[in-house]
Amino acid sequence: MKQIIKTLMLAGFTIFFAFTLIKFPQDALEASIRGLDMWWEIVFPSLLPFFIIADLLLSFGVVRFVGVLFEPIMRPLFNVPGAGSFAWIMGMASGYPTGAKISVRLREEKQLTQIEAERLVSFTNASSPLFIFGAISVGFFHDPKLGILLAICHYVGNAMVGICMRFYGRKAEAPKQQNNSRRKVSLKRAFKEMHETRLKDSRPLGEIMGDAVLNSIKTLVMVGGFIILFSVLTKLLFLIDITPVIAVAFQTIFSLIGLPVELALPFISGLFEITIGANLISKESIDPFLSSMIIVSFILGFNGFSVQAQVASIISKTDIRFTPYFMARILHGFIAGMLVIILYKPLYINRQVIELDQIPVSKPVYQENTMYYVLELFNQFGPIVTMAFLFISAIIIFRRLKRY
């Protein structure tokens, strides 16, 4: 009976979505182009190098080497193997869904148990510094000092989520790995395991590199599809007045906890897609400004349903369950929001007072931010990088089809 109800619900939603697309074709097209531009100019060229390098480092055993060295740190803190440090660092450096992709690869190679993989996925999918500083702080709010506040709250909150998730599934897992955390750091053992890991992969170098490119592009095409889909979905939900209706309920909640009700609608949009929500919040003149930062920090930690759908798709081919990740996102949102309340004055207000006399009045602050120029470079050369790698992948696929 449950499956019948599920079938009817899924079919009904899909039919409703199709009719809505027919009713608002122009708005859907504009939203689709907006999502495509974001993927084409920024997401693809910024994430592709990280994906390819991560795949190569896994194939050559470097991640295994790092895992042996970081085992005494990762096991006591997060109750995951040392190899999880690679997913954590790469997830913070390149942004979501890199952490999920690396965690899945580690699970496929049996470097993680199911429980450990679920713990790792829950705290390794973070927003990239480029997005926090370049897109949100500089692009939307035109204030690079906000980047320091949001980044610290986001990454510290992520680490706190990882510490909380270390207790997840302890009763269900075997106690065998507890002795690993007591083993001393050994460079000799690390080199040995790296060498053994490389030898286990019998593919020639050219095939390893080709697979790294193809797998990375395949994942990024999927990511682009989700970005476009949720961009259109968010716009359509607003046009058919579903988002404003949901926002009314959140206005009541916001008024009870002391947040401005004007932020309810941007908050709902941010739950679906972070970029849209942050952009709408930046256009609201809210006093106090702290309220806006709390909401932005929450939706950054929550990741948005668009990112969550990407992660769900990536982990679907393994036994990693989505529920722990989803609960961790809610926890991260609340922790990041509370950290903003605590750190807003020392990291933002006090820095504004100190630097006020040092900033020339005639020069905009955001023009001096490095992330601003990096974002501009992606806007200029991102499409070229995207086209080049799509062309390379097409050549690789054609040669392999010709070979077989």
Tab-separated table of N, CA and C in Angstrom, residues 57-201:
chain	number	residue	atom	x	y	z
A	57	LEU	N	44.940	10.821	-7.028
A	57	LEU	CA	45.581	10.582	-5.735
A	57	LEU	C	45.054	9.304	-5.090
A	58	LEU	N	43.785	9.025	-5.288
A	58	LEU	CA	43.220	7.771	-4.787
A	58	LEU	C	43.801	6.573	-5.528
A	59	SER	N	43.944	6.686	-6.841
A	59	SER	CA	44.457	5.573	-7.645
A	59	SER	C	45.925	5.284	-7.360
A	60	PHE	N	46.721	6.335	-7.093
A	60	PHE	CA	48.153	6.164	-6.871
A	60	PHE	C	48.503	5.855	-5.417
A	61	GLY	N	47.494	5.751	-4.554
A	61	GLY	CA	47.743	5.364	-3.168
A	61	GLY	C	48.135	6.490	-2.243
A	62	VAL	N	48.144	7.738	-2.742
A	62	VAL	CA	48.544	8.868	-1.898
A	62	VAL	C	47.560	9.064	-0.748
A	63	VAL	N	46.284	8.841	-1.015
A	63	VAL	CA	45.274	8.994	0.030
A	63	VAL	C	45.490	7.954	1.120
A	64	ARG	N	45.888	6.769	0.725
A	64	ARG	CA	46.201	5.732	1.720
A	64	ARG	C	47.390	6.148	2.575
A	65	PHE	N	48.377	6.767	1.951
A	65	PHE	CA	49.555	7.295	2.661
A	65	PHE	C	49.135	8.339	3.691
A	66	VAL	N	48.315	9.286	3.252
A	66	VAL	CA	47.812	10.328	4.152
A	66	VAL	C	46.970	9.710	5.269
A	67	GLY	N	46.192	8.694	4.910
A	67	GLY	CA	45.324	8.051	5.895
A	67	GLY	C	46.091	7.430	7.046
A	68	VAL	N	47.216	6.790	6.746
A	68	VAL	CA	48.028	6.182	7.798
A	68	VAL	C	48.592	7.258	8.730
A	69	LEU	N	49.015	8.384	8.161
A	69	LEU	CA	49.603	9.454	8.963
A	69	LEU	C	48.567	10.170	9.835
A	70	PHE	N	47.351	10.310	9.321
A	70	PHE	CA	46.331	11.076	10.041
A	70	PHE	C	45.393	10.207	10.871
A	71	GLU	N	45.624	8.916	10.893
A	71	GLU	CA	44.777	8.016	11.686
A	71	GLU	C	44.717	8.422	13.160
A	72	PRO	N	45.848	8.781	13.810
A	72	PRO	CA	45.789	9.164	15.219
A	72	PRO	C	45.015	10.453	15.479
A	73	ILE	N	44.727	11.235	14.421
A	73	ILE	CA	43.966	12.471	14.593
A	73	ILE	C	42.492	12.257	14.261
A	74	MET	N	42.235	11.641	13.122
A	74	MET	CA	40.859	11.481	12.654
A	74	MET	C	40.068	10.496	13.501
A	75	ARG	N	40.710	9.429	13.977
A	75	ARG	CA	39.973	8.427	14.749
A	75	ARG	C	39.476	8.977	16.088
A	76	PRO	N	40.315	9.631	16.898
A	76	PRO	CA	39.802	10.169	18.161
A	76	PRO	C	38.795	11.305	17.984
A	77	LEU	N	39.013	12.146	16.969
A	77	LEU	CA	38.125	13.295	16.790
A	77	LEU	C	36.785	12.917	16.165
A	78	PHE	N	36.838	12.220	15.025
A	78	PHE	CA	35.636	11.964	14.235
A	78	PHE	C	35.263	10.483	14.136
A	79	ASN	N	36.099	9.616	14.695
A	79	ASN	CA	35.855	8.170	14.665
A	79	ASN	C	35.749	7.641	13.230
A	80	VAL	N	36.635	8.141	12.367
A	80	VAL	CA	36.753	7.660	10.987
A	80	VAL	C	38.228	7.399	10.708
A	81	PRO	N	38.555	6.572	9.718
A	81	PRO	CA	39.965	6.324	9.391
A	81	PRO	C	40.679	7.587	8.940
A	82	GLY	N	42.005	7.533	8.971
A	82	GLY	CA	42.798	8.695	8.586
A	82	GLY	C	42.572	9.136	7.157
A	83	ALA	N	42.171	8.200	6.272
A	83	ALA	CA	41.899	8.569	4.872
A	83	ALA	C	40.781	9.590	4.774
A	84	GLY	N	39.935	9.660	5.796
A	84	GLY	CA	38.858	10.646	5.802
A	84	GLY	C	39.366	12.071	5.825
A	85	SER	N	40.617	12.276	6.275
A	85	SER	CA	41.179	13.631	6.301
A	85	SER	C	41.285	14.201	4.895
A	86	PHE	N	41.548	13.340	3.925
A	86	PHE	CA	41.640	13.797	2.531
A	86	PHE	C	40.284	14.307	2.044
A	87	ALA	N	39.219	13.546	2.343
A	87	ALA	CA	37.875	13.979	1.957
A	87	ALA	C	37.502	15.273	2.654
A	88	TRP	N	37.879	15.415	3.900
A	88	TRP	CA	37.550	16.618	4.667
A	88	TRP	C	38.265	17.846	4.091
A	89	ILE	N	39.577	17.728	3.841
A	89	ILE	CA	40.344	18.859	3.331
A	89	ILE	C	39.889	19.230	1.919
A	90	MET	N	39.731	18.237	1.054
A	90	MET	CA	39.303	18.515	-0.314
A	90	MET	C	37.885	19.067	-0.339
A	91	GLY	N	37.037	18.587	0.568
A	91	GLY	CA	35.670	19.108	0.643
A	91	GLY	C	35.633	20.569	1.009
A	92	MET	N	36.503	20.996	1.937
A	92	MET	CA	36.559	22.406	2.315
A	92	MET	C	37.193	23.256	1.220
A	93	ALA	N	38.198	22.725	0.548
A	93	ALA	CA	38.914	23.511	-0.455
A	93	ALA	C	38.096	23.734	-1.717
A	94	SER	N	37.388	22.704	-2.171
A	94	SER	CA	36.701	22.806	-3.466
A	94	SER	C	35.188	22.927	-3.344
A	95	GLY	N	34.626	22.643	-2.166
A	95	GLY	CA	33.177	22.782	-2.001
A	95	GLY	C	32.421	21.522	-2.352
A	96	TYR	N	31.119	21.572	-2.065
A	96	TYR	CA	30.299	20.392	-2.329
A	96	TYR	C	30.110	20.185	-3.836
A	97	PRO	N	29.896	18.950	-4.274
A	97	PRO	CA	29.790	17.698	-3.512
A	97	PRO	C	31.089	16.875	-3.500
A	98	THR	N	32.254	17.553	-3.428
A	98	THR	CA	33.531	16.842	-3.494
A	98	THR	C	33.672	15.826	-2.365
A	99	GLY	N	33.278	16.228	-1.150
A	99	GLY	CA	33.388	15.322	-0.012
A	99	GLY	C	32.616	14.038	-0.213
A	100	ALA	N	31.423	14.148	-0.784
A	100	ALA	CA	30.601	12.957	-1.032
A	100	ALA	C	31.244	12.064	-2.079
A	101	LYS	N	31.776	12.647	-3.120
A	101	LYS	CA	32.400	11.857	-4.199
A	101	LYS	C	33.601	11.081	-3.667
A	102	ILE	N	34.446	11.741	-2.873
A	102	ILE	CA	35.635	11.068	-2.330
A	102	ILE	C	35.228	10.008	-1.315
A	103	SER	N	34.222	10.306	-0.506
A	103	SER	CA	33.751	9.325	0.486
A	103	SER	C	33.229	8.070	-0.191
A	104	VAL	N	32.507	8.241	-1.291
A	104	VAL	CA	31.996	7.091	-2.044
A	104	VAL	C	33.146	6.266	-2.602
A	105	ARG	N	34.156	6.935	-3.131
A	105	ARG	CA	35.321	6.213	-3.679
A	105	ARG	C	36.040	5.431	-2.569
A	106	LEU	N	36.191	6.047	-1.404
A	106	LEU	CA	36.830	5.354	-0.282
A	106	LEU	C	36.006	4.152	0.163
A	107	ARG	N	34.684	4.289	0.125
A	107	ARG	CA	33.817	3.177	0.496
A	107	ARG	C	33.931	2.053	-0.527
A	108	GLU	N	34.000	2.403	-1.810
A	108	GLU	CA	34.125	1.393	-2.861
A	108	GLU	C	35.440	0.630	-2.746
A	109	GLU	N	36.481	1.299	-2.259
A	109	GLU	CA	37.772	0.651	-2.092
A	109	GLU	C	37.903	-0.047	-0.742
A	110	LYS	N	36.823	-0.095	0.029
A	110	LYS	CA	36.780	-0.777	1.327
A	110	LYS	C	37.694	-0.135	2.365
A	111	GLN	N	38.031	1.141	2.165
A	111	GLN	CA	38.806	1.847	3.176
A	111	GLN	C	37.917	2.357	4.305
A	112	LEU	N	36.597	2.334	4.086
A	112	LEU	CA	35.622	2.759	5.091
A	112	LEU	C	34.546	1.697	5.235
A	113	THR	N	34.038	1.553	6.456
A	113	THR	CA	32.841	0.740	6.635
A	113	THR	C	31.626	1.595	6.299
A	114	GLN	N	30.461	0.981	6.264
A	114	GLN	CA	29.249	1.733	5.954
A	114	GLN	C	29.021	2.859	6.966
A	115	ILE	N	29.151	2.550	8.248
A	115	ILE	CA	28.933	3.550	9.295
A	115	ILE	C	29.959	4.671	9.191
A	116	GLU	N	31.219	4.309	8.953
A	116	GLU	CA	32.265	5.323	8.834
A	116	GLU	C	32.029	6.221	7.624
A	117	ALA	N	31.583	5.634	6.523
A	117	ALA	CA	31.291	6.432	5.327
A	117	ALA	C	30.136	7.406	5.589
A	118	GLU	N	29.129	6.964	6.320
A	118	GLU	CA	28.004	7.836	6.642
A	118	GLU	C	28.445	8.978	7.558
A	119	ARG	N	29.359	8.674	8.491
A	119	ARG	CA	29.904	9.741	9.338
A	119	ARG	C	30.684	10.742	8.493
A	120	LEU	N	31.502	10.214	7.584
A	120	LEU	CA	32.370	11.073	6.780
A	120	LEU	C	31.568	11.976	5.857
A	121	VAL	N	30.563	11.424	5.195
A	121	VAL	CA	29.736	12.222	4.292
A	121	VAL	C	29.043	13.355	5.046
A	122	SER	N	28.702	13.123	6.305
A	122	SER	CA	27.919	14.093	7.067
A	122	SER	C	28.661	15.394	7.349
A	123	PHE	N	30.015	15.382	7.338
A	123	PHE	CA	30.724	16.625	7.665
A	123	PHE	C	31.803	17.017	6.654
A	124	THR	N	31.900	16.332	5.537
A	124	THR	CA	32.921	16.683	4.542
A	124	THR	C	32.360	17.456	3.354
A	125	ASN	N	31.072	17.730	3.343
A	125	ASN	CA	30.484	18.515	2.243
A	125	ASN	C	30.266	19.944	2.716
A	126	ALA	N	31.255	20.766	2.469
A	126	ALA	CA	31.215	22.158	2.911
A	126	ALA	C	31.231	23.088	1.713
A	127	SER	N	30.890	24.335	1.959
A	127	SER	CA	30.964	25.337	0.904
A	127	SER	C	32.419	25.741	0.701
A	128	SER	N	32.794	26.070	-0.510
A	128	SER	CA	34.180	26.429	-0.801
A	128	SER	C	34.463	27.872	-0.378
A	129	PRO	N	35.727	28.194	-0.055
A	129	PRO	CA	36.078	29.587	0.251
A	129	PRO	C	35.766	30.533	-0.897
A	130	LEU	N	35.939	30.058	-2.130
A	130	LEU	CA	35.625	30.891	-3.287
A	130	LEU	C	34.174	31.329	-3.274
A	131	PHE	N	33.267	30.415	-2.937
A	131	PHE	CA	31.842	30.750	-2.912
A	131	PHE	C	31.519	31.688	-1.753
A	132	ILE	N	32.080	31.403	-0.571
A	132	ILE	CA	31.775	32.227	0.598
A	132	ILE	C	32.324	33.636	0.432
A	133	PHE	N	33.594	33.746	0.027
A	133	PHE	CA	34.217	35.064	-0.094
A	133	PHE	C	33.823	35.764	-1.397
A	134	GLY	N	33.940	35.006	-2.514
A	134	GLY	CA	33.729	35.635	-3.811
A	134	GLY	C	32.285	35.892	-4.150
A	135	ALA	N	31.425	34.880	-4.010
A	135	ALA	CA	30.028	35.017	-4.434
A	135	ALA	C	29.178	35.733	-3.388
A	136	ILE	N	29.224	35.253	-2.141
A	136	ILE	CA	28.320	35.796	-1.121
A	136	ILE	C	28.835	37.115	-0.553
A	137	SER	N	30.037	37.097	0.044
A	137	SER	CA	30.538	38.287	0.741
A	137	SER	C	30.785	39.454	-0.213
A	138	VAL	N	31.500	39.170	-1.309
A	138	VAL	CA	31.849	40.244	-2.247
A	138	VAL	C	30.763	40.455	-3.292
A	139	GLY	N	30.296	39.366	-3.900
A	139	GLY	CA	29.330	39.490	-4.991
A	139	GLY	C	27.968	39.993	-4.563
A	140	PHE	N	27.443	39.485	-3.430
A	140	PHE	CA	26.098	39.853	-2.994
A	140	PHE	C	26.086	41.010	-1.994
A	141	PHE	N	26.943	40.919	-0.959
A	141	PHE	CA	26.908	41.923	0.110
A	141	PHE	C	27.971	43.006	-0.045
A	142	HIS	N	28.906	42.845	-1.002
A	142	HIS	CA	29.951	43.840	-1.277
A	142	HIS	C	30.744	44.195	-0.025
A	143	ASP	N	31.047	43.194	0.775
A	143	ASP	CA	31.787	43.421	2.018
A	143	ASP	C	32.650	42.190	2.308
A	144	PRO	N	33.944	42.221	1.955
A	144	PRO	CA	34.804	41.042	2.142
A	144	PRO	C	34.980	40.634	3.594
A	145	LYS	N	34.790	41.576	4.536
A	145	LYS	CA	34.942	41.229	5.954
A	145	LYS	C	33.888	40.232	6.410
A	146	LEU	N	32.760	40.183	5.731
A	146	LEU	CA	31.742	39.187	6.048
A	146	LEU	C	32.249	37.779	5.770
A	147	GLY	N	33.154	37.644	4.804
A	147	GLY	CA	33.681	36.338	4.455
A	147	GLY	C	34.396	35.674	5.621
A	148	ILE	N	35.137	36.470	6.400
A	148	ILE	CA	35.835	35.924	7.567
A	148	ILE	C	34.839	35.348	8.560
A	149	LEU	N	33.803	36.111	8.846
A	149	LEU	CA	32.775	35.674	9.803
A	149	LEU	C	32.071	34.417	9.312
A	150	LEU	N	31.590	34.436	8.065
A	150	LEU	CA	30.822	33.301	7.536
A	150	LEU	C	31.706	32.062	7.396
A	151	ALA	N	32.952	32.239	6.947
A	151	ALA	CA	33.838	31.091	6.743
A	151	ALA	C	34.185	30.411	8.067
A	152	ILE	N	34.529	31.195	9.070
A	152	ILE	CA	34.887	30.610	10.366
A	152	ILE	C	33.688	29.892	10.974
A	153	CYS	N	32.524	30.529	10.934
A	153	CYS	CA	31.326	29.889	11.476
A	153	CYS	C	30.979	28.618	10.710
A	154	HIS	N	31.171	28.646	9.390
A	154	HIS	CA	30.821	27.498	8.550
A	154	HIS	C	31.764	26.320	8.796
A	155	TYR	N	33.066	26.569	8.791
A	155	TYR	CA	34.028	25.470	8.902
A	155	TYR	C	34.159	24.962	10.348
A	156	VAL	N	34.098	25.871	11.318
A	156	VAL	CA	34.112	25.425	12.718
A	156	VAL	C	32.843	24.632	13.018
A	157	GLY	N	31.711	25.112	12.505
A	157	GLY	CA	30.459	24.386	12.682
A	157	GLY	C	30.508	23.011	12.045
A	158	ASN	N	31.156	22.923	10.883
A	158	ASN	CA	31.288	21.634	10.208
A	158	ASN	C	32.115	20.651	11.032
A	159	ALA	N	33.214	21.145	11.621
A	159	ALA	CA	34.038	20.296	12.473
A	159	ALA	C	33.266	19.841	13.712
A	160	MET	N	32.446	20.734	14.271
A	160	MET	CA	31.640	20.374	15.444
A	160	MET	C	30.599	19.314	15.090
A	161	VAL	N	30.056	19.392	13.887
A	161	VAL	CA	29.125	18.361	13.427
A	161	VAL	C	29.849	17.017	13.330
A	162	GLY	N	31.084	17.031	12.799
A	162	GLY	CA	31.864	15.813	12.708
A	162	GLY	C	32.129	15.190	14.065
A	163	ILE	N	32.402	16.031	15.060
A	163	ILE	CA	32.631	15.528	16.415
A	163	ILE	C	31.348	14.932	16.989
A	164	CYS	N	30.223	15.582	16.726
A	164	CYS	CA	28.935	15.040	17.192
A	164	CYS	C	28.618	13.708	16.514
A	165	MET	N	28.923	13.618	15.204
A	165	MET	CA	28.595	12.409	14.450
A	165	MET	C	29.515	11.233	14.774
A	166	ARG	N	30.602	11.474	15.524
A	166	ARG	CA	31.485	10.366	15.894
A	166	ARG	C	30.762	9.341	16.760
A	167	PHE	N	29.696	9.773	17.417
A	167	PHE	CA	28.937	8.858	18.277
A	167	PHE	C	27.842	8.116	17.504
A	168	TYR	N	27.652	8.501	16.236
A	168	TYR	CA	26.611	7.858	15.428
A	168	TYR	C	27.014	6.423	15.085
A	169	GLY	N	26.109	5.488	15.314
A	169	GLY	CA	26.309	4.105	14.916
A	169	GLY	C	27.348	3.335	15.700
A	170	ARG	N	27.715	3.782	16.889
A	170	ARG	CA	28.762	3.091	17.650
A	170	ARG	C	28.320	1.695	18.099
A	171	LYS	N	27.027	1.556	18.388
A	171	LYS	CA	26.533	0.256	18.829
A	171	LYS	C	26.487	-0.751	17.680
A	172	ALA	N	26.316	-0.233	16.450
A	172	ALA	CA	26.144	-1.125	15.305
A	172	ALA	C	27.463	-1.600	14.703
A	173	GLU	N	28.564	-0.882	14.976
A	173	GLU	CA	29.826	-1.250	14.340
A	173	GLU	C	30.664	-2.137	15.240
A	174	ALA	N	31.520	-2.907	14.612
A	174	ALA	CA	32.394	-3.816	15.353
A	174	ALA	C	33.501	-3.027	16.035
A	175	PRO	N	33.983	-3.520	17.163
A	175	PRO	CA	35.018	-2.783	17.900
A	175	PRO	C	36.427	-2.985	17.354
A	176	LYS	N	36.554	-3.536	16.136
A	176	LYS	CA	37.879	-3.924	15.633
A	176	LYS	C	38.806	-2.740	15.382
A	177	GLN	N	38.238	-1.571	14.961
A	177	GLN	CA	39.103	-0.484	14.575
A	177	GLN	C	39.567	0.365	15.741
A	178	GLN	N	39.149	0.051	16.961
A	178	GLN	CA	39.531	0.885	18.081
A	178	GLN	C	41.043	0.854	18.317
A	179	ASN	N	41.696	-0.288	17.991
A	179	ASN	CA	43.128	-0.394	18.209
A	179	ASN	C	43.937	0.431	17.219
A	180	ASN	N	43.328	0.783	16.050
A	180	ASN	CA	44.059	1.527	15.015
A	180	ASN	C	44.484	2.905	15.489
A	181	SER	N	43.621	3.538	16.326
A	181	SER	CA	43.930	4.880	16.783
A	181	SER	C	45.133	4.901	17.716
A	182	ARG	N	45.501	3.747	18.297
A	182	ARG	CA	46.620	3.679	19.228
A	182	ARG	C	47.945	3.374	18.517
A	183	ARG	N	47.875	3.071	17.226
A	183	ARG	CA	49.096	2.765	16.489
A	183	ARG	C	49.893	4.042	16.242
A	184	LYS	N	51.225	3.948	16.385
A	184	LYS	CA	52.067	5.112	16.223
A	184	LYS	C	52.171	5.489	14.747
A	185	VAL	N	52.447	6.782	14.517
A	185	VAL	CA	52.639	7.262	13.153
A	185	VAL	C	53.929	6.669	12.594
A	186	SER	N	53.839	6.076	11.415
A	186	SER	CA	55.007	5.433	10.816
A	186	SER	C	55.083	5.791	9.347
A	187	LEU	N	56.133	6.516	8.952
A	187	LEU	CA	56.317	6.854	7.542
A	187	LEU	C	56.589	5.612	6.713
A	188	LYS	N	57.314	4.675	7.306
A	188	LYS	CA	57.631	3.442	6.587
A	188	LYS	C	56.359	2.665	6.251
A	189	ARG	N	55.463	2.543	7.239
A	189	ARG	CA	54.208	1.831	7.015
A	189	ARG	C	53.326	2.592	6.021
A	190	ALA	N	53.369	3.930	6.095
A	190	ALA	CA	52.572	4.746	5.172
A	190	ALA	C	53.032	4.553	3.734
A	191	PHE	N	54.359	4.578	3.509
A	191	PHE	CA	54.900	4.354	2.163
A	191	PHE	C	54.576	2.950	1.666
A	192	LYS	N	54.657	1.978	2.559
A	192	LYS	CA	54.386	0.600	2.180
A	192	LYS	C	52.947	0.423	1.723
A	193	GLU	N	52.012	1.002	2.470
A	193	GLU	CA	50.591	0.862	2.111
A	193	GLU	C	50.269	1.652	0.847
A	194	MET	N	50.935	2.786	0.646
A	194	MET	CA	50.740	3.546	-0.596
A	194	MET	C	51.207	2.722	-1.791
A	195	HIS	N	52.354	2.085	-1.656
A	195	HIS	CA	52.894	1.269	-2.752
A	195	HIS	C	51.991	0.074	-3.039
A	196	GLU	N	51.500	-0.578	-2.000
A	196	GLU	CA	50.618	-1.732	-2.193
A	196	GLU	C	49.302	-1.326	-2.843
A	197	THR	N	48.791	-0.150	-2.467
A	197	THR	CA	47.545	0.344	-3.061
A	197	THR	C	47.724	0.621	-4.546
A	198	ARG	N	48.861	1.199	-4.919
A	198	ARG	CA	49.112	1.479	-6.337
A	198	ARG	C	49.233	0.191	-7.142
A	199	LEU	N	49.886	-0.802	-6.562
A	199	LEU	CA	50.084	-2.069	-7.278
A	199	LEU	C	48.776	-2.823	-7.495
A	200	LYS	N	47.811	-2.620	-6.599
A	200	LYS	CA	46.523	-3.301	-6.734
A	200	LYS	C	45.750	-2.803	-7.961
A	201	ASP	N	46.024	-1.567	-8.379
A	201	ASP	CA	45.360	-1.003	-9.559
A	201	ASP	C	46.186	-1.372	-10.786
